[in-house]
Every structure is written in C-alpha cells, then in structure tokens.
Coordinates of C-alpha atoms in Angstrom, one line a residue:
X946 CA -18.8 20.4 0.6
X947 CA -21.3 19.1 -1.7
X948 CA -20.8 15.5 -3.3
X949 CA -19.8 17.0 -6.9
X950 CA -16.9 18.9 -4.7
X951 CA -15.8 15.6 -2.8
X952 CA -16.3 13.2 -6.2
X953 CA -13.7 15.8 -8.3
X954 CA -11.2 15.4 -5.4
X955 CA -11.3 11.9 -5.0
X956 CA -11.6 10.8 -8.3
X957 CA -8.5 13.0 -9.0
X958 CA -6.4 11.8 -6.0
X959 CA -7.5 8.0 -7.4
X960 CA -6.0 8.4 -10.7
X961 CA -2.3 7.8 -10.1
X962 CA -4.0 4.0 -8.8
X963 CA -3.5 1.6 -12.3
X964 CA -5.7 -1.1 -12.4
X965 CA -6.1 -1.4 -16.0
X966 CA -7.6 -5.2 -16.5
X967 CA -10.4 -6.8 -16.6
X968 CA -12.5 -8.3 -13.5
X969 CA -11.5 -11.9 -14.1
X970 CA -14.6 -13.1 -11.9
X971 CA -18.2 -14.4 -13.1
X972 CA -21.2 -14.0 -11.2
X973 CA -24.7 -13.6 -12.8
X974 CA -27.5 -11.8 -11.3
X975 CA -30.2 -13.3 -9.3
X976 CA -33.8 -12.1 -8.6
X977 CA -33.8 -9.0 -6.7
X978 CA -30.0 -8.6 -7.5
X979 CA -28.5 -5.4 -10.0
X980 CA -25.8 -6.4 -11.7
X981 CA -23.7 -8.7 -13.3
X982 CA -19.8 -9.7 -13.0
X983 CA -18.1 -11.0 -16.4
X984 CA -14.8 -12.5 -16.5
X985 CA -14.1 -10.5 -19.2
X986 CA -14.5 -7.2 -21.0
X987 CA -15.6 -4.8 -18.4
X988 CA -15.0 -1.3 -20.2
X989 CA -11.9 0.3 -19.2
X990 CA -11.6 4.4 -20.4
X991 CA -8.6 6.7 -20.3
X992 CA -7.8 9.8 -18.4
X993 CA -6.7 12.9 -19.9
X994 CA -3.2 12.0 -19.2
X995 CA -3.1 8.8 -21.0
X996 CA -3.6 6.5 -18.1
X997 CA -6.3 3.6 -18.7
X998 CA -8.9 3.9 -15.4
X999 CA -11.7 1.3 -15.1
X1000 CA -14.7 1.5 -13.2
X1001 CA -15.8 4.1 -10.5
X1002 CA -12.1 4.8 -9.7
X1003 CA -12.1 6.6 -6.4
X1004 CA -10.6 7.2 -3.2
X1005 CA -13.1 6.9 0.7
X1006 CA -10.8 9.7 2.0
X1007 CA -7.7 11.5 0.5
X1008 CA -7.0 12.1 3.7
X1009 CA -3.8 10.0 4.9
X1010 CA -1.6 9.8 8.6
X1011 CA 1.5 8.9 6.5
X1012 CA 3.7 10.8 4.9
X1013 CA 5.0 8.7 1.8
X1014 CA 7.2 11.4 -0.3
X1015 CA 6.1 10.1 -3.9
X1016 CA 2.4 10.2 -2.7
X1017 CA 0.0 13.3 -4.1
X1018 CA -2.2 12.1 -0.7
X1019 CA 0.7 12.4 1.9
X1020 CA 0.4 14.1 4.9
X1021 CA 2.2 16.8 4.4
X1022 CA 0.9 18.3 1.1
X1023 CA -1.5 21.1 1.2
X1024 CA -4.1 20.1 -1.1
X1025 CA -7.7 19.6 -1.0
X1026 CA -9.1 16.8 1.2
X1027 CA -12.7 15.3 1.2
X1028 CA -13.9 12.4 3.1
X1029 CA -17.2 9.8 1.6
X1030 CA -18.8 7.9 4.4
X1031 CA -20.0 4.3 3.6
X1032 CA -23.4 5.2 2.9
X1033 CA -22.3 8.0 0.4
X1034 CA -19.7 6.0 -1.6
X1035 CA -22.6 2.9 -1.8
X1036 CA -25.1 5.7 -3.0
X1037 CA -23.1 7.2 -5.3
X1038 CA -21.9 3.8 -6.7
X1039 CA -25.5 2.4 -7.2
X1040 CA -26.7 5.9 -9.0
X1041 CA -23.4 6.1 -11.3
X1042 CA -24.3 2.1 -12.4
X1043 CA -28.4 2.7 -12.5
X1044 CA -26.9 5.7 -14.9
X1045 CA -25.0 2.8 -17.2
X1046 CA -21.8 5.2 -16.4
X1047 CA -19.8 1.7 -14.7
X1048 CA -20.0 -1.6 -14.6
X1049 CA -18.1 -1.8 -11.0
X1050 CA -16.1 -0.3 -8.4
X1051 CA -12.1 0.4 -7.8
X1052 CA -12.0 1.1 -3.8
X1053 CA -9.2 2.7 -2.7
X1054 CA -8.0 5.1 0.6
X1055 CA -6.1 6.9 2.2
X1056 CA -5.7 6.1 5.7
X1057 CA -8.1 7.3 8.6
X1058 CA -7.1 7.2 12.2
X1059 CA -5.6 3.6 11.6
X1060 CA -5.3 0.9 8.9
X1061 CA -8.1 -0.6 11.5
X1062 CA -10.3 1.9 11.3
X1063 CA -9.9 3.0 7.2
X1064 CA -10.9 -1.1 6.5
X1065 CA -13.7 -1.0 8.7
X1066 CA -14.9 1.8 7.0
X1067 CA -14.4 0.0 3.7
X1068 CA -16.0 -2.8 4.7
X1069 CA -19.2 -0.8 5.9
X1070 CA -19.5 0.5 2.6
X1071 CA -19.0 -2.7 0.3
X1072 CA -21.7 -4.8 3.1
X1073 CA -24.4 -2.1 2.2
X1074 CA -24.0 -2.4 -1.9
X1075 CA -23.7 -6.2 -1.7
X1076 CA -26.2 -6.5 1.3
X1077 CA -28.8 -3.7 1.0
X1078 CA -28.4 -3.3 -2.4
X1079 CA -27.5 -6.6 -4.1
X1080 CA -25.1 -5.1 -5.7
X1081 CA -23.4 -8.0 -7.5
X1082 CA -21.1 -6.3 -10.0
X1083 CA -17.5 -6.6 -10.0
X1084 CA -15.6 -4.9 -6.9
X1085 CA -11.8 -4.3 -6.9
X1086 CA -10.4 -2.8 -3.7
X1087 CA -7.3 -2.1 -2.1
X1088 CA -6.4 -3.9 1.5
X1089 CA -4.7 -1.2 3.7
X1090 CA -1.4 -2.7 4.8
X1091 CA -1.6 -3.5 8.5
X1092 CA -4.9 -4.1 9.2
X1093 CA -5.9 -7.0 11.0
X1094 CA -6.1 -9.9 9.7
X1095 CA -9.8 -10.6 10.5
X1096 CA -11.0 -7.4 8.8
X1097 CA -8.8 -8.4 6.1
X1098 CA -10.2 -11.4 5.8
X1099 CA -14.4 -10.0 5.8
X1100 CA -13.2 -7.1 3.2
X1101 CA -12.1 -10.6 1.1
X1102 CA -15.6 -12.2 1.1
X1103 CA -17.3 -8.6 -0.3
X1104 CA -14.7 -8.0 -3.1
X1105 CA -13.9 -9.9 -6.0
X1106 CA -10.1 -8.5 -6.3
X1107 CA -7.8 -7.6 -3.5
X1108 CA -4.7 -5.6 -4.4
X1109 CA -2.0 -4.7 -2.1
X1110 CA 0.3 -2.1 -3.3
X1111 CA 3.9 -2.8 -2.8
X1112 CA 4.7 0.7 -3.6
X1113 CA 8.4 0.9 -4.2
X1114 CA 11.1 -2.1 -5.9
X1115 CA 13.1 -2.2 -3.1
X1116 CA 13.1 -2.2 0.5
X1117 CA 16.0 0.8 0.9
X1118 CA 13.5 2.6 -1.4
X1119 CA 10.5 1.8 0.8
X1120 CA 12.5 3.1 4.2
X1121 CA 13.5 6.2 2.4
X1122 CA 10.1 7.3 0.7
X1123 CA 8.0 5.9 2.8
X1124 CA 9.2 5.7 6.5
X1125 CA 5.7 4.6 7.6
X1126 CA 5.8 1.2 5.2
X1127 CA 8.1 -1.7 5.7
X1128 CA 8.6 -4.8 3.8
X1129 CA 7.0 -7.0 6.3
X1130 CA 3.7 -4.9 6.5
X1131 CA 3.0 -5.0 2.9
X1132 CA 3.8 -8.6 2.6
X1133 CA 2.2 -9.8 5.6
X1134 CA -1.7 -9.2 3.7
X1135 CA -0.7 -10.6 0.8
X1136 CA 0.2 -14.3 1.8
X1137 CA -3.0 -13.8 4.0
X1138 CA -4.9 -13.0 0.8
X1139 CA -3.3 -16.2 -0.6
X1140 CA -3.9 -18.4 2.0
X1141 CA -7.5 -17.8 1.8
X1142 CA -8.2 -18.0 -1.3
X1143 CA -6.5 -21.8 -1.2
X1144 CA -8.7 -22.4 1.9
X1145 CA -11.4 -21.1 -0.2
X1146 CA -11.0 -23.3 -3.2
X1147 CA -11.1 -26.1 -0.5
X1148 CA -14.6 -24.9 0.6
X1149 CA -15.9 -25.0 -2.4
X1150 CA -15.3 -28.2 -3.4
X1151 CA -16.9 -29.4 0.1
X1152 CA -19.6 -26.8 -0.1
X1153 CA -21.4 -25.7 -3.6
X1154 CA -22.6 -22.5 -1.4
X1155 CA -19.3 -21.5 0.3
X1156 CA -18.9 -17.7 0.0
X1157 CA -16.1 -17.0 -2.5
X1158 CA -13.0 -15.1 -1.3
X1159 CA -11.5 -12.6 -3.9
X1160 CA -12.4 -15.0 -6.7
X1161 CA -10.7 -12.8 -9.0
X1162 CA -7.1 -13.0 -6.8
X1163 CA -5.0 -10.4 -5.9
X1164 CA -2.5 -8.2 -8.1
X1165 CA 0.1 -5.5 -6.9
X1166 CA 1.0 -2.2 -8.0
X1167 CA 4.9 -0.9 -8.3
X1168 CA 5.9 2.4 -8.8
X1169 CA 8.5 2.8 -11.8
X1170 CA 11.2 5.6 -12.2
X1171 CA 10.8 7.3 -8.3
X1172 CA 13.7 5.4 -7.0
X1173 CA 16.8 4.6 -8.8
X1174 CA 16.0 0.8 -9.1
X1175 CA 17.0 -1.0 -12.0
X1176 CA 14.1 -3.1 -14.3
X1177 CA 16.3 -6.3 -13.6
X1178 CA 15.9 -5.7 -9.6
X1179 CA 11.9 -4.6 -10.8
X1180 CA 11.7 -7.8 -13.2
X1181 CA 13.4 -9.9 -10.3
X1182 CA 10.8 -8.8 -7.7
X1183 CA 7.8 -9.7 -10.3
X1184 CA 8.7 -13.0 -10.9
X1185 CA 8.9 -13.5 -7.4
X1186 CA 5.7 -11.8 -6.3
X1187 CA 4.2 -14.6 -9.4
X1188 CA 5.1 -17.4 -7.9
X1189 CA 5.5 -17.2 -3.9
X1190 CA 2.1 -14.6 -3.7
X1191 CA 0.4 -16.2 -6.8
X1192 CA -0.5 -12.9 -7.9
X1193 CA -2.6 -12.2 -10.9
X1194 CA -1.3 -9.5 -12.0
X1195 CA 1.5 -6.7 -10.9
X1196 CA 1.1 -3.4 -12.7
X1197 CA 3.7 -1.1 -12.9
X1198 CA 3.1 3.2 -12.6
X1199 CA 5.5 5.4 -14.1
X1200 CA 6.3 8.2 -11.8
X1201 CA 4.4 11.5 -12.6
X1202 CA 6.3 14.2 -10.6
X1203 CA 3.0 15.9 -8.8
X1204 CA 5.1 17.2 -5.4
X1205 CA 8.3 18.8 -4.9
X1206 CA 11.1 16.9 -2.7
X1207 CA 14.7 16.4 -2.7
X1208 CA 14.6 12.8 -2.9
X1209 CA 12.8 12.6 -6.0
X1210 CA 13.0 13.1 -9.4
X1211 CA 12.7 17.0 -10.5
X1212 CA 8.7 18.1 -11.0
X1213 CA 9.6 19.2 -14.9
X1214 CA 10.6 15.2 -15.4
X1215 CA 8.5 13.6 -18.3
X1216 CA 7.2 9.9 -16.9
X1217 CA 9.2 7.3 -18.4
X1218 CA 6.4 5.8 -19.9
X1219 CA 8.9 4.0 -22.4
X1220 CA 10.1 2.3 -19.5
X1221 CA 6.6 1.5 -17.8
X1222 CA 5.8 -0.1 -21.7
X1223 CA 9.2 -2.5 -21.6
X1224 CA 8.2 -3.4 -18.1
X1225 CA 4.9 -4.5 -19.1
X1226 CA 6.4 -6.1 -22.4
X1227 CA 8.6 -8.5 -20.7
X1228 CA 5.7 -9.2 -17.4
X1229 CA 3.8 -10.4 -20.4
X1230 CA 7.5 -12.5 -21.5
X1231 CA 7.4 -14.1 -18.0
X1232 CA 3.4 -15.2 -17.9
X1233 CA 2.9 -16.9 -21.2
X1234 CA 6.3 -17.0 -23.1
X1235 CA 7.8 -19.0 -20.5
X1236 CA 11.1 -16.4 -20.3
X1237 CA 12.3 -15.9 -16.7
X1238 CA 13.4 -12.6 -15.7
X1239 CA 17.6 -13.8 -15.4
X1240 CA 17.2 -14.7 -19.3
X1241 CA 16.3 -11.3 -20.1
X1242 CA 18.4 -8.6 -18.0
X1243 CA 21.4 -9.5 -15.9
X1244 CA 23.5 -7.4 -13.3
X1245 CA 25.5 -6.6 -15.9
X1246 CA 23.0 -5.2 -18.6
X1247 CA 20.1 -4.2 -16.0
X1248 CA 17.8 -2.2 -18.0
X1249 CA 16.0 -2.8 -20.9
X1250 CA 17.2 -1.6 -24.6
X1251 CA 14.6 1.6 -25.4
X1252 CA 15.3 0.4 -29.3
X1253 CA 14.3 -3.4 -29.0
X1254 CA 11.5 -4.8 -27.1
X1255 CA 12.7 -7.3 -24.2
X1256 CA 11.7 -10.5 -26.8
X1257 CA 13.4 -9.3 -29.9
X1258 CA 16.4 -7.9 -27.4
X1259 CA 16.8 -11.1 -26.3
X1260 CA 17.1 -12.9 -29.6
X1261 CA 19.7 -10.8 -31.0
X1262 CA 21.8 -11.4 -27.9
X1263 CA 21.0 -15.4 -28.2
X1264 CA 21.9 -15.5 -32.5
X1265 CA 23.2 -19.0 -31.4
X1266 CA 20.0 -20.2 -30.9
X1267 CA 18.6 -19.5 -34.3
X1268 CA 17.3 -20.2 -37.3
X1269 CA 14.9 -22.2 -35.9
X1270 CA 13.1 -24.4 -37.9
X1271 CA 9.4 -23.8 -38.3
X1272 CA 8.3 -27.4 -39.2
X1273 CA 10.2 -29.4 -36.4
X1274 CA 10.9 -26.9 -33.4
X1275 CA 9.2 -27.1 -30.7
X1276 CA 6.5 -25.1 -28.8
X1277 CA 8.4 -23.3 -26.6
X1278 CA 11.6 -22.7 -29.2
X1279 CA 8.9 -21.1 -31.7
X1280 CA 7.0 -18.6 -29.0
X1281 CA 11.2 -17.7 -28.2
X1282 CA 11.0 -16.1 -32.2
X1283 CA 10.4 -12.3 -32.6
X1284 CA 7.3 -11.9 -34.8
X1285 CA 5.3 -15.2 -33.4
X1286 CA 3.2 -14.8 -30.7
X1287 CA 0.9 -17.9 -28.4
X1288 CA -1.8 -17.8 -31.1
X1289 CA 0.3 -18.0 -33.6
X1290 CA 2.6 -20.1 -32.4
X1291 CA -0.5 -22.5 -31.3
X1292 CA -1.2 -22.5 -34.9
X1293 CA 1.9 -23.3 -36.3
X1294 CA 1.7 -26.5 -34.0
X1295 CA -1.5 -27.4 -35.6
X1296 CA -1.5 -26.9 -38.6
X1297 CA 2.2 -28.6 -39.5
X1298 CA 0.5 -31.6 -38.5
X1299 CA -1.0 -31.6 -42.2
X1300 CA 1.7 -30.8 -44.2
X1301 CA 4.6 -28.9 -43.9
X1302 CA 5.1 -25.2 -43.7
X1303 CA 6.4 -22.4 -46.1
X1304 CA 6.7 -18.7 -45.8
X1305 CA 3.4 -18.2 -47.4
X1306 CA 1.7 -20.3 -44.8
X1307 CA 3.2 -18.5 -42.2
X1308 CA 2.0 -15.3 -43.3
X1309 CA -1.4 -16.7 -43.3
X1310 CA -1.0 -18.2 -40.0
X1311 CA -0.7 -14.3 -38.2
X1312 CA 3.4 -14.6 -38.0
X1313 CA 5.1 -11.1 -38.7
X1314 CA 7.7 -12.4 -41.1
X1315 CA 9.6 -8.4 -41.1
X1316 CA 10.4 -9.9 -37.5
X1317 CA 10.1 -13.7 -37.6
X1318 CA 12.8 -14.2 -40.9
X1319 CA 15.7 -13.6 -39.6
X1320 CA 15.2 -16.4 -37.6
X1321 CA 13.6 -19.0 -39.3
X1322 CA 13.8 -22.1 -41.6
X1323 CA 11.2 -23.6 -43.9
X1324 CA 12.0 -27.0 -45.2
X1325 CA 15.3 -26.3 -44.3
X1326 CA 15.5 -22.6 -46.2
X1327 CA 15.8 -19.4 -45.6
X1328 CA 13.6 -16.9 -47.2
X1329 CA 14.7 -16.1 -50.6
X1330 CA 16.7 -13.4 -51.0
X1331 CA 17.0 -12.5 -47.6
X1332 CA 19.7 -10.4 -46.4
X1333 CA 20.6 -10.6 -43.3
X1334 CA 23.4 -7.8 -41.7
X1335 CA 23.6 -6.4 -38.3
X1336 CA 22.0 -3.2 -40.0
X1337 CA 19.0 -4.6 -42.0
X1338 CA 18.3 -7.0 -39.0
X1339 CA 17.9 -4.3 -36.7
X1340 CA 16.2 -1.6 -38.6
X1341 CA 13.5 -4.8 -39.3
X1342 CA 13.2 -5.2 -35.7
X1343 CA 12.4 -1.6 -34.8
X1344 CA 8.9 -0.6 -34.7
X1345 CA 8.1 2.7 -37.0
X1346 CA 7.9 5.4 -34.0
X1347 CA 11.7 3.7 -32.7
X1348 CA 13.1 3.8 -36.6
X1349 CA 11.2 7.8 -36.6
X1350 CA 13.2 8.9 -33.6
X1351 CA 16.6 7.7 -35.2
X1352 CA 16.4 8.7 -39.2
X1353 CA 17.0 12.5 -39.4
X1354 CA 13.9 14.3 -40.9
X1355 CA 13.7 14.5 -45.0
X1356 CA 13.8 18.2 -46.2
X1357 CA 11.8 19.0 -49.6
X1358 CA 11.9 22.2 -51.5
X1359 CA 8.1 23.4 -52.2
X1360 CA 6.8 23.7 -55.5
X1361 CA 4.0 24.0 -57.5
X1362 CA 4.3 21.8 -59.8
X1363 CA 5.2 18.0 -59.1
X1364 CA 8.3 16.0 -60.7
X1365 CA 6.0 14.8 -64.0
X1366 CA 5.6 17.7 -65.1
X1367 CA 8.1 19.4 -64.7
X1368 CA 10.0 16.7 -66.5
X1369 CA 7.6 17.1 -69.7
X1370 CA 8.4 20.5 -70.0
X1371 CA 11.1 20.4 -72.4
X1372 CA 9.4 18.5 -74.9
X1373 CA 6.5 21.0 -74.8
X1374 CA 8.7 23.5 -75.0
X1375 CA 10.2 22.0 -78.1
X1376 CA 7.0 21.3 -79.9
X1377 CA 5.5 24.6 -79.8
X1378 CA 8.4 26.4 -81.2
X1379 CA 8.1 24.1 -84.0
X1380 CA 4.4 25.5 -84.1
X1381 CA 5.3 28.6 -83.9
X1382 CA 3.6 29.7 -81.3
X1383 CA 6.2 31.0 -79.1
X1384 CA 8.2 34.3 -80.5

C-alpha cells in the first residue's frame, strides 16, 4: 500500500475525532528549529460533511483490538485498514508543513497490540519531529486510555494538548457500547494529565528551563445522540469534568450513523447537529456566563428547547428576574440578559461610569436590543412603544432559520407585470379613449 492509499484511510477514519479550537500554547522558533506555536489562530478547515478539522488530522493505525459498537474503527467492521510507522507519520508531517498545507498535528489511534504498545509507538513518532526535526509547532494528541502512567507521562512532555476521550455520557452507556472501556480507565489518565501539569507549573517557577507538560491542557470529547442520555445528564457531566479534571475544553460529536447495530440509532438517522449546537451553546453558558448546568435543565425539563437557545430559554423561564436595569445592575445580572454578551456587557460597565445609558447607547455598545428589550430598563424606562406579549417576545427571540421552520411558506401567483402597474392601468385606459385611440 503506498502512502497516498494509507493517508486517504487514515485521514478518513480521523474525521469523526472533533478538535475544533485553537492550540492555546506559545512557543517561538529557535535557530535550527521549523516552526512556530501561537496561542491563537491556527487555521482550522471543514470537511465535506460540515465538521471543522484542524491540522494534519490523522489516525497511526485504524486498526483497533476493541470492539466499541459506535466506532467506524472497531474490530469487527470490515473496512480498510492501514498502519504509519513513526518515521512515516514524522515524514509525512514535516513534508505536509514544508508544503504550508498545516500548521500542526492532531495524533490520534486506534489501538495496536496494547494501550502500551499504541503509546509507545506514539511517542516514537512525536521524539523524532521534536527531536530530529525540531519540529516545534503545535501538537494535539490523544492518550490511549490504560497506558501506563510513565508513557503517559513522556507522551505529555512532546505534546502541547492531551485529550482523553470519554466516549459516551454515562457509564451504563460506556458498558453497553463499549465493553472494553470503563469509567475508571478513562478517568484514571486524566487526573494524571492534571496532576502533572500542576507539578509542572511548580517546576517552572523553580526552573526557567523546566520542560513544559501539555502547556495547552487537556480537553475531552463526548459523543452526543448514540445513547439515549439526556443534555442535563451531558451538561451535568461537563461541569464536572470543568472543575475536578480542569479541562480546557469538552467537545461534543453528534452521532453520524456509519455501522449498522441493534443498539444504535438506525443508519438513515440525520445527526442531531441541532442538539450538538445547544450543547455547545450552553458549555459556552457555563465557562464565561457564570450559569451552572442545574440553572439551565432540571430532571424535570432535561433537554434543551430546539426553539430558544439555552440563555434566552432560561430567561423566559426566570421573567421574575427581569427588567433589569441597564445603569445600576450588576456584571453578572447583565451577562444573564439575552442579546448582551462579555464584551458587551464589559462595556456597558465602563462606559456607565460617564454618564448614564439610553437605548441608543446600547445599540452602540454591540447589545442586540430585538433580544435585550424585553428585559431591560434605561433610566428607569422601557423602550418606547414596546409591546411586550408571550407571542411578540418569542418570535423576537427566535433566530430567522427557527422563525423559517415555523411560518408556513407564502404562495404568489406569477405575473408579468408587477402591482404598480397594473394599478395604473385604469387611468390609461381612460385617457386614451378620450384620445381616441382605442375603437
């Protein structure tokens, strides 16, 4: 098989892998180094089927010794399998970057042999771009759940993000999917992850020159819409992966149906990509709007509104909390208003301190007053002539493609000519009888 043949396979079998953000870690090149690591704005690009990839996304081996159902690489699927030794993956990562095709690498695997054996491999590959190479872009790769924690621990000191993917909400799910997971296997690598980068920040502050572990921390991955978990029980598990694992990041996958089994959803299911966008929508609620995920979904409304975003849900459920007012409220009340977001909100805070606020400064200040009215004050005012129903206040809330999918479609007879001039036609028709021109 030549290389084209492996990369097509690999690449492929990578692509249900999301990882769409950006590197987070700094690092500048040095003399007989290639490459730089920004903390921001490494380019991300899209696959045909709408996901967003980033970097040289692929897999060492497609290959796997489990048997996870939801998996495209499991076991027992007959599909195509392909294999890159270290020395081909480093290769082919230094000739796509000399190409100005990436800017880094997304490792991922399958697992050969043992989780042992797969990491070792891994690591054999990421020594020889940082080490023979001086490769010193940004590298993202995945620790394989059960390795040991010293290979864990050199794969740390080569990468600059380590993910561990948690796979499944729930651990019934995990046991039923994927027999060859548990809990305790997935979890295990990520406290060590944590530990060591807080034993790292430690070194450096001994040590200018301390290697850096993962300076650009770990994040998870959570596969949405395979199990019959709810988005509270989802939402729940985030905001506990945020604070005891202090991930970065936890990205959420909706479920493409790519194999056939009685346990999942049918293979002519549509991803609920809806969902996968709510999800995201309130993970962003939890990280800098202060919300916390019992505020927004309960056990007895578990799953988000499809109509309504989580923040603008969430208001209209808490009308008792509302009108706030713009001039006195404080930070955290105002980022709680639909249509004002941190900047704006940040904004708001500073700019009052010159004078006080109308609607018209709000406008200017980046608020979305369709949104932010119906909950607002000004001096004491509401906007003027505001009406404010159960059906306006919703139908404001809605964004265009949610308010498209409810109003049935407008039907128009075709014509040639439009309503102006057909309107003047009488008169014409009056005037040139009195001309005489018509018989």
């Amino acid at each position: 098989m030549d290389m084209m043949e492996k990369l097509e396979i690999l690449t492929a079998s990578a692509k249900y892998d999301v990882a769409c953000t950006s590197s987070g870690s700094d690092r500048k090149n040095q003399a007989g180094g290639l490459g730089n690591a920004v903390s921001m704005g490494i380019c991300h690009s899209f696959a045909a089927d709408g996901r967003c990839i980033s970097l040289l996304k692929v897999l060492m081996t497609n290959g796997c010794i489990y048997d996870c159902a939801y998996c495209v690489n499991r076991k027992s699927n007959q599909t195509r399998r392909a294999a890159l030794s270290p020395e081909e993956l480093a290769d082919l990562t230094m000739q796509f970057y000399r190409r100005n095709y990436i800017e880094g690498l997304f490792l991922s695997s399958g697992i050969m042999r043992s989780p042992d054996y797969t990491t070792e491999q891994m690591i054999a590959a990421l020594e020889r771009l940082r080490n023979t190479y001086h490769f010193r872009g940004y590298i993202h790769v995945k620790a394989i759940p059960g390795a040991d924690d010293v290979l864990l621990s050199r794969l740390g000191l080569l990468a600059d993000r380590m993910s561990v993917n948690i796979e499944l909400p729930s651990r019934e799910s995990l046991g039923r999917l994927a027999p060859d997971k548990s809990k305790n296997s997935i979890l295990k690598p990520m406290s060590l992850i944590k530990e060591k980068i807080n034993e790292n920040r430690s070194d450096l502050v001994k040590y200018n020159h301390a290697p850096r572990f993962a300076p650009a921390g770990q994040s998870t991955q959570m596969i949405i819409g395979a199990t019959p978990d709810t988005d509270y029980r989802i939402l729940t598990l985030t905001e506990g992966l945020y604070r005891k694992y202090g991930l970065k990041r936890v990205f959420f996958s909706a479920y493409t149906p790519v194999v056939e089994h009685s346990l999942l959803p049918a293979l002519d299911t549509k991803p609920p990509l809806l969902r996968e966008h709510r999800l995201y929508q309130a993970d962003w609620l939890l990280r800098f709007y202060g919300f916390q995920a019992g505020e927004l979904l309960d056990e007895a409304a578990p799953n988000f509104n499809p109509l309504l975003d989580p923040k603008c849900s969430w208001a209209v459920n808490h009308r008792e909390q509302f009108p706030v007012e713009i001039n006195r409220a404080a930070y955290e009340q105002l980022l709680r208003v639909p249509g004002i977001g941190v900047r704006s909100a940040q904004r708001i805070v500073k700019a009052r301190r010159a004078g006080a606020l109308d609607f018209a400064a709000l406008k200017k200040l980046g608020v979305v007053l369709k949104r932010a009215q119906f909950f607002i004050t000004c001096k004491g005012k509401m906007l003027e002539g505001l009406k404010v129903s159960e059906h306006t206040l919703l139908r404001s809330l809605m964004s265009g493609q949610e308010l498209a999918a409810l109003e049935p479609p407008q039907y128009e007879q075709l014509t040639l000519f439009n309503d102006s001039d057909l309107a003047a036609l009488p008169a014409a028709g009056i005037a040139a009888h009195k001309r005489g021109d018509w018989p």
